[in-house]
mmCIF file of C-alpha atoms in Angstrom:
data_model
loop_
_atom_site.group_PDB
_atom_site.id
_atom_site.type_symbol
_atom_site.label_atom_id
_atom_site.label_comp_id
_atom_site.label_asym_id
_atom_site.label_seq_id
_atom_site.Cartn_x
_atom_site.Cartn_y
_atom_site.Cartn_z
ATOM 1 C CA MET A 6 -3.017 4.957 8.240
ATOM 2 C CA LYS A 7 -0.638 7.861 8.083
ATOM 3 C CA ARG A 8 0.350 9.355 4.771
ATOM 4 C CA ASN A 9 3.307 11.466 3.647
ATOM 5 C CA ASP A 10 2.800 12.683 0.100
ATOM 6 C CA SER A 11 5.829 14.908 -0.390
ATOM 7 C CA GLY A 12 8.423 14.507 -3.105
ATOM 8 C CA ASN A 13 8.282 12.059 -5.990
ATOM 9 C CA PHE A 14 6.627 9.277 -4.023
ATOM 10 C CA CYS A 15 3.931 8.662 -1.431
ATOM 11 C CA ILE A 16 4.759 6.956 1.874
ATOM 12 C CA LEU A 17 1.887 5.087 3.540
ATOM 13 C CA TYR A 18 2.414 4.056 7.169
ATOM 14 C CA ILE A 19 0.235 0.977 7.734
ATOM 15 C CA GLU A 20 -0.876 0.723 11.358
ATOM 16 C CA PRO A 21 -2.221 -2.402 13.124
ATOM 17 C CA GLY A 22 -5.867 -1.274 12.916
ATOM 18 C CA ASP A 23 -5.862 -0.448 9.185
ATOM 19 C CA ASP A 24 -7.945 -2.597 6.859
ATOM 20 C CA ARG A 25 -7.346 -3.802 3.334
ATOM 21 C CA ALA A 26 -10.227 -1.925 1.678
ATOM 22 C CA THR A 27 -9.077 1.458 3.003
ATOM 23 C CA LEU A 28 -5.501 0.793 1.943
ATOM 24 C CA LEU A 29 -6.508 -0.250 -1.577
ATOM 25 C CA ARG A 30 -8.702 2.858 -1.986
ATOM 26 C CA THR A 31 -5.800 5.039 -0.876
ATOM 27 C CA ILE A 32 -3.419 3.339 -3.299
ATOM 28 C CA ILE A 33 -5.861 3.682 -6.202
ATOM 29 C CA GLY A 34 -5.952 7.449 -5.638
ATOM 30 C CA GLN A 35 -2.178 7.816 -6.097
ATOM 31 C CA GLN A 36 -0.320 9.012 -9.169
ATOM 32 C CA LYS A 37 3.156 8.631 -7.634
ATOM 33 C CA HIS A 38 5.298 5.648 -6.707
ATOM 34 C CA ILE A 39 4.252 4.188 -3.360
ATOM 35 C CA VAL A 40 6.244 3.082 -0.310
ATOM 36 C CA LEU A 41 4.360 0.926 2.205
ATOM 37 C CA MET A 42 5.740 0.858 5.735
ATOM 38 C CA LEU A 43 4.144 -1.904 7.796
ATOM 39 C CA ALA A 44 3.885 -1.710 11.582
ATOM 40 C CA GLU A 45 5.099 -4.784 13.475
ATOM 41 C CA GLN A 46 1.614 -5.882 14.516
ATOM 42 C CA SER A 47 -0.018 -5.104 11.182
ATOM 43 C CA LYS A 48 -2.351 -7.860 10.026
ATOM 44 C CA LEU A 49 -2.212 -6.805 6.374
ATOM 45 C CA PHE A 50 -0.204 -8.723 3.780
ATOM 46 C CA GLN A 51 -0.071 -11.987 5.669
ATOM 47 C CA ARG A 52 -2.091 -13.892 3.048
ATOM 48 C CA PRO A 53 -1.203 -14.476 -0.626
ATOM 49 C CA GLU A 54 -4.513 -13.102 -1.965
ATOM 50 C CA GLU A 55 -3.700 -9.658 -0.544
ATOM 51 C CA PHE A 56 -0.601 -9.534 -2.747
ATOM 52 C CA VAL A 57 -2.629 -10.589 -5.802
ATOM 53 C CA ALA A 58 -5.002 -7.633 -5.373
ATOM 54 C CA LEU A 59 -2.041 -5.297 -4.894
ATOM 55 C CA LYS A 60 -0.361 -6.660 -8.027
ATOM 56 C CA HIS A 61 -3.477 -5.958 -10.124
ATOM 57 C CA ILE A 62 -3.748 -2.390 -8.820
ATOM 58 C CA LYS A 63 -0.026 -1.830 -9.457
ATOM 59 C CA ARG A 64 -0.441 -2.884 -13.087
ATOM 60 C CA GLN A 65 -3.513 -0.698 -13.600
ATOM 61 C CA LEU A 66 -1.853 2.407 -12.145
ATOM 62 C CA ASP A 67 1.552 1.729 -13.696
ATOM 63 C CA VAL A 68 3.405 2.736 -10.518
ATOM 64 C CA SER A 69 6.015 1.019 -8.374
ATOM 65 C CA ILE A 70 5.098 -0.221 -4.905
ATOM 66 C CA PHE A 71 7.835 -0.844 -2.336
ATOM 67 C CA PHE A 72 7.602 -2.489 1.096
ATOM 68 C CA VAL A 73 9.708 -1.363 4.043
#
């Protein structure tokens, strides 16, 4: 996972080999709004339960999460 943390938001580039646990830990450590950029072959966010976990973290942190 590549990360660009400049400006008012954090951009996380999700690569095909990245796993859910690492991504969630990275998101939890953020204080800024988050932009997730998924690679074409990324296996993350293909199942509904992955969005449920992300929704709970989003509420706890009170930040916006965007997908590109």
